[in-house]
XYZ file of C-alpha atoms in Angstrom:
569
model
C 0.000 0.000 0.000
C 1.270 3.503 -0.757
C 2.180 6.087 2.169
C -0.433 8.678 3.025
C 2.509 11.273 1.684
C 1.994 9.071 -2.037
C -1.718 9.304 -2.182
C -3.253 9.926 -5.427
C -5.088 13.473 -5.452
C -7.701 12.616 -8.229
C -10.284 10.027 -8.947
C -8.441 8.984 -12.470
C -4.986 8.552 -10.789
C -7.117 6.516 -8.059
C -8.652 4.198 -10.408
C -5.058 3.720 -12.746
C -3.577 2.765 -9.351
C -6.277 -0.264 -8.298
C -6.141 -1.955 -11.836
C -2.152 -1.382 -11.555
C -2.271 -3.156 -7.711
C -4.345 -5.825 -8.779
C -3.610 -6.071 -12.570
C -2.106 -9.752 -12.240
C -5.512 -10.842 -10.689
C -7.605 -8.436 -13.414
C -5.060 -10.293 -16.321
C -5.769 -13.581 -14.965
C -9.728 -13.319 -14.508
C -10.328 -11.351 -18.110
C -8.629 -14.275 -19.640
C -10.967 -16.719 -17.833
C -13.848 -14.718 -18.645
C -12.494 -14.466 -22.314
C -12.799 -18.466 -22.540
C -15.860 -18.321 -20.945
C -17.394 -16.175 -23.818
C -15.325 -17.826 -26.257
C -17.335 -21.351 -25.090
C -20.627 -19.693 -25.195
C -20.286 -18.207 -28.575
C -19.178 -21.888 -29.538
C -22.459 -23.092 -28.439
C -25.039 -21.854 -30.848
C -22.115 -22.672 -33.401
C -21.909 -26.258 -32.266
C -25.438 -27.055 -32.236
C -25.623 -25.534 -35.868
C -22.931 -28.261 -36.850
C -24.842 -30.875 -35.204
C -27.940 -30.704 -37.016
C -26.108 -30.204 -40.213
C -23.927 -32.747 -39.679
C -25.477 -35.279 -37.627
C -29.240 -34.733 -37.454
C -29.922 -33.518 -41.556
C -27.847 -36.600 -42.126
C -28.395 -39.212 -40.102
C -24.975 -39.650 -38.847
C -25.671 -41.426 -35.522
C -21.341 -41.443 -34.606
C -21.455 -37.676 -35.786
C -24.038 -37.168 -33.046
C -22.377 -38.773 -30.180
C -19.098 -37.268 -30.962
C -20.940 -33.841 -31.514
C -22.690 -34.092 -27.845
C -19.523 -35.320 -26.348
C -17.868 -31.748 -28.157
C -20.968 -30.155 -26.508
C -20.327 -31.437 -23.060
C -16.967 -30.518 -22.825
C -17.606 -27.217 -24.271
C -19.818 -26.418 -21.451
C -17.878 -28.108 -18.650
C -15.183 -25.746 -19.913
C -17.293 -22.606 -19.730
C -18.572 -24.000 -16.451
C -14.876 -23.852 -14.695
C -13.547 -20.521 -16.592
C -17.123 -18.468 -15.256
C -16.203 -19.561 -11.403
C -12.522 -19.361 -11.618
C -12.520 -16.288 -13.206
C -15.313 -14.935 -10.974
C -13.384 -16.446 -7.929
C -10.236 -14.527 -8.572
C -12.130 -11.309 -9.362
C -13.716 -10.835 -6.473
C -10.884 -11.505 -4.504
C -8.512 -8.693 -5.993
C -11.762 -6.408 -5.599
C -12.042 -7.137 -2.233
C -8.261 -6.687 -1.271
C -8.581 -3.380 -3.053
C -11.492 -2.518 -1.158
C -9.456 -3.581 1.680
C -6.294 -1.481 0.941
C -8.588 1.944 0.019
C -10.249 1.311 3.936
C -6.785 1.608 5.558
C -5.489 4.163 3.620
C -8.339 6.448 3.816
C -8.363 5.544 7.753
C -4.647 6.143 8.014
C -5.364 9.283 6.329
C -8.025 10.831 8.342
C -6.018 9.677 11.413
C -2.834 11.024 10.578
C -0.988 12.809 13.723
C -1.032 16.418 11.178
C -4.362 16.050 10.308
C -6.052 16.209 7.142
C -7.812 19.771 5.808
C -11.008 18.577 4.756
C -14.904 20.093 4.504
C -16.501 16.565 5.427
C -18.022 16.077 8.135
C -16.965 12.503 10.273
C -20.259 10.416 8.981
C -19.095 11.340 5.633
C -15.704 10.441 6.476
C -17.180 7.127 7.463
C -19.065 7.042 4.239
C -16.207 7.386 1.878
C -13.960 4.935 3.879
C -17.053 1.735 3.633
C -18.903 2.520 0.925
C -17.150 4.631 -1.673
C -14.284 2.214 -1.234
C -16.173 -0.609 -2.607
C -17.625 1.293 -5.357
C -14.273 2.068 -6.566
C -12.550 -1.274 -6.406
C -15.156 -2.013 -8.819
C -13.363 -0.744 -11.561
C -11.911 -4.393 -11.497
C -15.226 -6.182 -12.643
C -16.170 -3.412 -14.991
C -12.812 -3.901 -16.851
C -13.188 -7.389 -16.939
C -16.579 -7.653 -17.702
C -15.984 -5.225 -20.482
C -12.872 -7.258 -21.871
C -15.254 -10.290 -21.578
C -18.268 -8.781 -23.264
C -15.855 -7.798 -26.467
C -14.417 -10.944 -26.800
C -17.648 -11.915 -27.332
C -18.848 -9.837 -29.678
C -15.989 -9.605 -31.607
C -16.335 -14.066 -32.145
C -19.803 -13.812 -32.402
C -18.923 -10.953 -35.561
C -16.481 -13.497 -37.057
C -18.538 -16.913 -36.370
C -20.788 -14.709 -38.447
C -18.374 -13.401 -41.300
C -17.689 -17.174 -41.661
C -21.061 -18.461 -42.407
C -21.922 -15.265 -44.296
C -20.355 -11.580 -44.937
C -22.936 -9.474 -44.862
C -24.077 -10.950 -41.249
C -20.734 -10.673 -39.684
C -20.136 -6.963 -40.984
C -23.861 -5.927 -39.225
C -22.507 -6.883 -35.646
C -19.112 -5.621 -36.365
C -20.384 -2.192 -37.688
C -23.191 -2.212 -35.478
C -21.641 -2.955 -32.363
C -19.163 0.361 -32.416
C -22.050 2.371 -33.317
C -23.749 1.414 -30.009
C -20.899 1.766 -27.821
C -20.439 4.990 -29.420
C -24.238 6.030 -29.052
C -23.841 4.832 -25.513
C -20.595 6.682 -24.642
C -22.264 10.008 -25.154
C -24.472 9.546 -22.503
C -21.504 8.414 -19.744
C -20.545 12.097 -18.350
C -23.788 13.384 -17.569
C -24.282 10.162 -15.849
C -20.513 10.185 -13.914
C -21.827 13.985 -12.899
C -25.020 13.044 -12.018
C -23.670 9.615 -10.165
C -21.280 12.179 -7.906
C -24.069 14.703 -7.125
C -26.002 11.866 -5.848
C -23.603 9.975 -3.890
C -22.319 13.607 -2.355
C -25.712 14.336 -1.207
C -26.474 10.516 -0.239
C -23.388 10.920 2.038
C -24.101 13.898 3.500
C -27.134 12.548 5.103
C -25.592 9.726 5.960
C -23.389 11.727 7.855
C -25.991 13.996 9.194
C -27.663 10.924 10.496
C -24.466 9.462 12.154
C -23.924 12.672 14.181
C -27.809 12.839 15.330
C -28.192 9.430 16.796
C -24.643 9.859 18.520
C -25.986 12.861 19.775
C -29.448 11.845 21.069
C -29.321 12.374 24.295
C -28.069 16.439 24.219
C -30.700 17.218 21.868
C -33.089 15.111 23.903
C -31.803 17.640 27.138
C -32.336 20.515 25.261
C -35.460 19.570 23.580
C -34.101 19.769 20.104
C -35.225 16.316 18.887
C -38.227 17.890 16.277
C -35.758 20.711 15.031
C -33.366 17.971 14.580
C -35.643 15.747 13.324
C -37.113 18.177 10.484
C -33.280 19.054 9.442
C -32.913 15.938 9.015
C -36.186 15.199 7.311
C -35.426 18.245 4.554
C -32.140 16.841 3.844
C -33.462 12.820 3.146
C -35.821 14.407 0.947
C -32.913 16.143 -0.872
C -31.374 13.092 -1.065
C -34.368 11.176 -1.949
C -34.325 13.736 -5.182
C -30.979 13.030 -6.141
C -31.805 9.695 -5.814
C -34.898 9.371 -8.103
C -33.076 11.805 -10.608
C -30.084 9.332 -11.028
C -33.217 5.841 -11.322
C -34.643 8.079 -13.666
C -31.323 8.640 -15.928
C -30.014 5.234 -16.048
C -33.369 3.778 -16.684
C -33.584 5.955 -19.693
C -29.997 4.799 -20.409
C -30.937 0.822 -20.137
C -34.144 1.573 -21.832
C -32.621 2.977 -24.975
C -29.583 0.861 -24.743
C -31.708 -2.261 -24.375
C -33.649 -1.534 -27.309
C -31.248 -0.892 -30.075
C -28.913 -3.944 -28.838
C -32.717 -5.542 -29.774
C -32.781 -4.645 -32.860
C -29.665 -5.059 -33.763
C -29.868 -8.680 -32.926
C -33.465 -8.632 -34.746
C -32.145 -7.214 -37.643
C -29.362 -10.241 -37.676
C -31.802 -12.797 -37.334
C -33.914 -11.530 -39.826
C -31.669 -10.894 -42.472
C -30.199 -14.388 -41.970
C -34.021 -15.664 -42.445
C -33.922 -13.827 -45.544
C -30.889 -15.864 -46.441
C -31.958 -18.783 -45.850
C -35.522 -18.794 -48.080
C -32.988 -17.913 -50.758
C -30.917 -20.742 -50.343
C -27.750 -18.611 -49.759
C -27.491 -20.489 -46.136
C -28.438 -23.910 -45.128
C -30.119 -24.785 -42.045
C -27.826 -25.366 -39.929
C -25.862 -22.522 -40.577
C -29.347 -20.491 -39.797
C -29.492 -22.175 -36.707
C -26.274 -20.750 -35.775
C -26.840 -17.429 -36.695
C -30.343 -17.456 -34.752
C -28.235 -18.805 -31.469
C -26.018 -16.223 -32.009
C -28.045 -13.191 -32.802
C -30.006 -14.201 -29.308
C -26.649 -14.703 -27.597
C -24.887 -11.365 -28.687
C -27.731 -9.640 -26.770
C -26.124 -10.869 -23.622
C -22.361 -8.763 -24.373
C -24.611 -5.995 -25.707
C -27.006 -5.285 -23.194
C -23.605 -5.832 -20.350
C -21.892 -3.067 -22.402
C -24.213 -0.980 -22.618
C -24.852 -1.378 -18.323
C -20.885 -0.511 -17.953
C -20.936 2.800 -18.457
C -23.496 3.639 -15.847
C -21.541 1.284 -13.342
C -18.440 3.205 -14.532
C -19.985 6.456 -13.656
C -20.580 5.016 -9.596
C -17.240 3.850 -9.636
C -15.412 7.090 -11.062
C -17.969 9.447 -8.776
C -16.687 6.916 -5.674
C -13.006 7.394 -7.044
C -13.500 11.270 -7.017
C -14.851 11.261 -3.509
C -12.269 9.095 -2.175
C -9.603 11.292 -4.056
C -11.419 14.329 -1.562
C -9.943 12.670 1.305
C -6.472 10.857 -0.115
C -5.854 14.269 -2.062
C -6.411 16.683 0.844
C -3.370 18.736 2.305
C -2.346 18.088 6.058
C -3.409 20.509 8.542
C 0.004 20.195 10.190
C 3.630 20.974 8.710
C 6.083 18.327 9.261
C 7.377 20.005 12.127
C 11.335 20.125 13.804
C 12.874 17.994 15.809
C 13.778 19.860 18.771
C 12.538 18.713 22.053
C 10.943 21.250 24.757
C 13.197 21.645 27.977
C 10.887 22.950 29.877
C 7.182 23.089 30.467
C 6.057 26.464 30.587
C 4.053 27.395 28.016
C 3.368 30.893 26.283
C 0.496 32.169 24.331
C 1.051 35.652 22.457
C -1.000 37.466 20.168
C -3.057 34.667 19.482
C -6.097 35.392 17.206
C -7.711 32.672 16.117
C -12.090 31.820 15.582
C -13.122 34.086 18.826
C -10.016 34.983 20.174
C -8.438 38.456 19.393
C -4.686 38.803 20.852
C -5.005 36.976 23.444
C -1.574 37.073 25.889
C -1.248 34.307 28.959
C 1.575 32.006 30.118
C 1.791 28.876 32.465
C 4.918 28.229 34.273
C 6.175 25.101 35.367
C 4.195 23.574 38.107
C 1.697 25.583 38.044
C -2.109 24.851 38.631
C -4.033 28.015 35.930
C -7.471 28.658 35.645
C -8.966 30.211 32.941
C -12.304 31.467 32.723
C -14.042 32.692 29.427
C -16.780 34.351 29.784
C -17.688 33.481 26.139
C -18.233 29.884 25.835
C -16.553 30.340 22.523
C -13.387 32.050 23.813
C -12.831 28.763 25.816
C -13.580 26.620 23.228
C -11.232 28.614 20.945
C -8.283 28.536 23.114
C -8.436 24.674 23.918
C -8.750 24.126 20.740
C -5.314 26.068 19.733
C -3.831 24.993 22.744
C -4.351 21.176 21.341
C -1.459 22.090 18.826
C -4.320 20.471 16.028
C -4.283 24.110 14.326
C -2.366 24.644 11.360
C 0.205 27.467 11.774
C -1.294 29.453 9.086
C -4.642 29.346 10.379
C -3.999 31.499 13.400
C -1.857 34.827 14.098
C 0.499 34.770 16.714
C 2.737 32.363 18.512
C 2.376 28.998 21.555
C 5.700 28.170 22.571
C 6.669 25.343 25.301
C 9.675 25.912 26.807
C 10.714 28.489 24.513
C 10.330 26.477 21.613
C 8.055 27.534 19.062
C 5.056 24.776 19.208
C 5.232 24.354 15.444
C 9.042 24.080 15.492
C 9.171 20.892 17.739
C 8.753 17.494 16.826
C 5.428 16.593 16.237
C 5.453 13.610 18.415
C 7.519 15.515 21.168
C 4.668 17.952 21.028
C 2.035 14.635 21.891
C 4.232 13.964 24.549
C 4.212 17.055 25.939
C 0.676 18.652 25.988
C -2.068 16.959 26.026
C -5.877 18.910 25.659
C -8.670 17.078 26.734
C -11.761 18.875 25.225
C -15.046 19.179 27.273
C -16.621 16.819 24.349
C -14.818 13.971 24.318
C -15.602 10.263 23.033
C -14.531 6.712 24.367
C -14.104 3.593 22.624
C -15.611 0.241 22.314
C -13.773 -2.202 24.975
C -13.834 -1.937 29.043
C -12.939 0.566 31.023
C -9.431 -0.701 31.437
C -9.066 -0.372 27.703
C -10.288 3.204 27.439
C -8.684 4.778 30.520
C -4.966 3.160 29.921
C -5.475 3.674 26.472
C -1.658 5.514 24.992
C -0.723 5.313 28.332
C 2.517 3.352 29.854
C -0.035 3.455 33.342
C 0.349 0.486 35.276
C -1.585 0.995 38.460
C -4.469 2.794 38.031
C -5.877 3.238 41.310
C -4.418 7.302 41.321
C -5.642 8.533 38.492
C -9.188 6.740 39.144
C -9.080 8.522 42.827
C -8.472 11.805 41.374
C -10.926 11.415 38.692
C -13.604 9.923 41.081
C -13.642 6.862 38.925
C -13.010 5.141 41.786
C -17.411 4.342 42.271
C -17.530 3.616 38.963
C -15.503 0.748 38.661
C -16.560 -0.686 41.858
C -20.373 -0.735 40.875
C -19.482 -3.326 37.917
C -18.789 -6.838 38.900
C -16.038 -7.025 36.413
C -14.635 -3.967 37.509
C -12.090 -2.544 34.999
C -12.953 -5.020 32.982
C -16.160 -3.979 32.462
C -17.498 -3.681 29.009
C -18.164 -0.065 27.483
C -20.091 0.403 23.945
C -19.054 2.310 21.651
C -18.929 6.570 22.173
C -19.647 5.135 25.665
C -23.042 5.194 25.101
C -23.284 2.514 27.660
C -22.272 5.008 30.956
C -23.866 7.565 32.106
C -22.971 11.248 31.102
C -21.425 11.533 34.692
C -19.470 8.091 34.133
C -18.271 9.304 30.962
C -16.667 12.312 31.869
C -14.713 10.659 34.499
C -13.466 7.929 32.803
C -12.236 10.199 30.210
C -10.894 12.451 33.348
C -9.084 9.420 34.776
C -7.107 8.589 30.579
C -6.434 12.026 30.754
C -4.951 11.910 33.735
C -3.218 8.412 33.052
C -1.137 9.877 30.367
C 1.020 11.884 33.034
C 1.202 14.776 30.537
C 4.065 17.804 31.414
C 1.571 20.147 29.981
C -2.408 19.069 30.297
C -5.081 21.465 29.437
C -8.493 20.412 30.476
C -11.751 22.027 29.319
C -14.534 21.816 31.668
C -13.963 18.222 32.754
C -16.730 18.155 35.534
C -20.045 19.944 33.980
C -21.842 16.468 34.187
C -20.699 15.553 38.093
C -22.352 16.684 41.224
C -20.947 19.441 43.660
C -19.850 16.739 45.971
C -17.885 14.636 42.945
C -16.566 18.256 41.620
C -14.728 19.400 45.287
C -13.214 15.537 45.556
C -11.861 15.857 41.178
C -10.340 19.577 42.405
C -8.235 17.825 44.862
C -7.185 14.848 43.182
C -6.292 16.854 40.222
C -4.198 19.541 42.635
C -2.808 16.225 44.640
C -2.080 14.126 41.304
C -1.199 16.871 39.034
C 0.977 19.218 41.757
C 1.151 17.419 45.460
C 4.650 15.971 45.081
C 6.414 17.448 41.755
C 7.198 20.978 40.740
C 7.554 20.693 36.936
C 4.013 19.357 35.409
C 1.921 22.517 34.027
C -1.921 22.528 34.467
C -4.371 24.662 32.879
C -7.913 24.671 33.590
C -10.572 26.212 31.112
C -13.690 26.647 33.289
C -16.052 28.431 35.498
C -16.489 25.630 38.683
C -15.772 27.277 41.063
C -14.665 23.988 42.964
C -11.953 23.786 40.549
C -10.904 27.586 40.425
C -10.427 27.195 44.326
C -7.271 24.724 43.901
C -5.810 26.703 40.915
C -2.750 28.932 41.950
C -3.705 31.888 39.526
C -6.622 32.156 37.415
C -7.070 34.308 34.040
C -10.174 35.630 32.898
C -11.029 35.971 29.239
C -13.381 38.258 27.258
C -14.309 39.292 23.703
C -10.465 37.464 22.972
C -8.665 38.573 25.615
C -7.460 38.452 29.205
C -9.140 41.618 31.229
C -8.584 40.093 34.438
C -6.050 38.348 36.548
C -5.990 37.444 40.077
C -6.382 34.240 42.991
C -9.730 32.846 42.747
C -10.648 34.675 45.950
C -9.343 38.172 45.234
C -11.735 37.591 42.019
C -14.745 36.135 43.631
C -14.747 39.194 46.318
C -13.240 42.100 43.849
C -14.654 41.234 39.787
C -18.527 41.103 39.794
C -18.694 39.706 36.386
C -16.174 36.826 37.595
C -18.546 36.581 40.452
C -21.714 36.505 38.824
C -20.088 33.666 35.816
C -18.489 31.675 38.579
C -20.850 31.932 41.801
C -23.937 32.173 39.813
């Protein structure tokens, strides 16, 4: 498989690369195919020599040698149909395969990737678009197949008589041609539906994920109509792409008809005048039924093609899209305190703080958005040129360091966070070289949680831990955070789902975990608790993008009303 770094940007180059991956598998299963069609053009042809040279003359050893022919001519076509069909399908699916990881190993690339869809889409080009596009492998067989085909049944027909052979050979390129013309507007309408299909899909993903905060806010019927507007989009798209191809089909179907019509005819013709025997009319009968079969498949490629290209340029959204991240230095941080200058980025307008080593900061926003903002630049997942001004750790310009050094050394845990299918143990150790756990589930208060499962850590947890409470879920992703023993961790509003009580015993685990026996881990709360304000050592305030206050958390409570009245409310 090809590094992220050597991912093809466009749905061509994406297609040219699966039949070049799997092009001993596509060789091998076209030529299988090729006998197959070669042994059913042979059939009509056989039974013509039968009964001309068997039945018309009474040839009783021409006839069993003729069925034995016949026989073997099927068993033949029998073997090459599931061989070939067998080795097909398994270079499609192995390309399916590949396209899954790479898109994955895209979209979860440490930089990033810089991309408009939205993660249900995401999913939706990684399953299904995938599979559409390693389809390119039948239709190229299939279409090598359906050729050979033609092109014996054209000579089988020159043979026996000129003017019969030239219709199918003549005719034949007309229809592709005919056909052809109508294969853009169906790739472009193919990608406009699949787009839209996938948006919804998305939409749908994201809504039953997040259930139960629109159910708390008494969203579901504004979500629900949303959603109802955009299946109905969908459904559009939909209908407009039946109605296309089954125009396509229709007309396709029909001339391929008369084509082979017009063959059988014209041989009829033939045959009153003597200029064919009966036999040979036989033949061209069986064959001007049987070249229907690699006409009408043909003429159903190009609409297939146009799934598989849309899929291809869909995929190439994702393979083709820039990092958000540079590569980054290699420098490594020698300190912990960490810098923030001039930062404007979404809400934020020049906003100026610093941590130092050790130390326990609070930051309040008075804007929700403010907070979100800064954890969100603080998470080093911004792309250098997408904000003005500078983070540094230790000095160190954050986009200058290593990007792994920069994993290891701060660590954001945003206030909506996700877990993973497994058990608790899985989820809270997960990245983490954490071997007794009991700390960080005291100081998270994941302690009860644990101990009200039989299985304890070893409890199962679906996925998004949809299984836990809101409560549960926020604690457990408290206690990974915790487990990773970050120098720098930033958490935003990690206790908005626990009880007072719960809140005033997280404050002092974090302050005991975090700051009770070392002087060089940095921790930055973004919140308004005031539980967790009362352990922090200093504590920022933040409005319209910028720090307007600075003070203890009890100098603010008793001299800022506006920190009083966010805070104490």
């Amino acid at each position: 498989m090809s590094s992220v770094s050597d991912s093809p940007t466009t749905g061509s180059a994406i297609l040219r690369r699966s039949v070049r991956r799997q092009r001993a598998r596509l060789i091998i299963s076209s030529i299988f195919f090729c006998v197959h069609q070669f042994c059913e053009t042979m059939v009509p042809v056989a039974i013509g020599l039968i009964v001309g040279r068997a039945i018309d003359t009474g040839d009783g050893r021409a006839m069993i040698f003729s069925l034995v022919g016949l026989a073997a001519l099927f068993v033949v076509l029998s073997y090459a149909y599931r061989f070939g069909a067998r080795i097909i399908v398994v270079g499609i699916e192995r390309e399916a395969h590949l396209m899954r990881v790479e898109v994955a190993g895209k979209v979860l690339h440490p930089r990033g990737v810089r991309t408009d869809l939205v993660s249900g889409e995401l999913l939706s080009v990684s399953t299904s678009d995938a599979e559409k596009t390693s389809w390119i492998l039948d239709v190229i067989a299939r279409t090598v197949a359906a050729s050979t085909a033609a092109t014996v049944c054209a000579v089988a027909l020159l043979v026996i008589d000129i003017p019969l052979g030239l219709a199918v050979l003549i005719g034949t390129p007309v229809i592709m041609f005919l056909l052809q013309r109508a294969a853009p507007l169906l790739t472009k309408a193919a990608t406009q539906q699949q787009a839209t299909v996938a948006r919804v899909s998305g939409m749908a993903t994201d809504l039953v994920s997040g259930v139960r905060p629109l159910r708390g806010i008494g969203a579901e019927n504004a979500a629900a109509t949303r959603f109802h507007a955009s299946s109905r989009t969908a459904l559009t798209a939909t209908m407009k792409m039946a109605k296309a191809n089954s125009a396509y089909l229709g007309f396709s179907t029909t001339v391929s008809a008369l084509l082979s019509v017009g063959v059988a005819g014209m041989a009829g013709f033939f045959a009153l005048q003597g200029r064919i025997s009966v036999g040979e009319l036989i033949t061209v009968v069986g064959l001007s039924q049987f070249v229907m079969e690699p006409l009408t498949t043909m003429s159903r490629l190009p609409g297939v093609a146009a799934v598989v290209r849309g899929s291809a340029d869909r995929l190439a959204l994702v393979l083709g899209a820039d990092h958000v991240l540079a590569e980054g230095g290699s420098e490594k941080p020698s300190a912990t305190d960490l810098a923030v200058k001039g930062v404007t980025y979404r809400s934020l307008d020049g906003v100026d703080l610093s941590a130092a080593p050790g130390e326990l900061l609070g930051v309040v926003a008075l804007r929700a958005q403010d907070g979100e903002a800064l954890a969100a630049v603080l998470s080093g997942q911004i792309g250098a040129g997408d904000y003005l001004g500078s983070i540094t750790i230790g000095g160190l310009d954050i986009h200058g360091l290593g990007l792994p050094e920069v994993r290891k050394t701060v660590l954001v845990e945003p206030h909506n966070t996700d877990l993973f299918a497994g058990t608790l143990r899985t989820n809270i150790a997960a990245g983490s070289d954490a071997q007794d756990l009991g700390s960080v589930l005291a100081a998270s208060a994941a302690t009860d949680v644990v101990d009200m499962h039989a299985k304890g850590l070893d409890h199962s947890v679906t996925d998004r831990g949809a299984s836990l409470s809101g409560g549960q879920r926020q604690r457990v992703a408290l206690a990974r955070a915790l487990a990773m023993s970050a120098p720098v961790l930033v958490l935003h509003d990690p206790t908005t789902a626990v009880d007072a009580v719960t809140e005033h015993a997280i404050a002092a685990g974090i302050r005991e975990l975090r700051h009770g026996d070392t002087r060089d881990r940095t921790t930055i709360l973004i919140t308004t608790s005031p539980a967790l304000l009362a352990v922090t050592h200093r504590v920022l305030v933040i409005d319209e993008g910028r720090v307007v206050a600075e003070g203890t958390h009890h100098d603010l409570a008793v001299g800022d009303a506006r920190y009083k009245e966010t805070v104490l409310r």
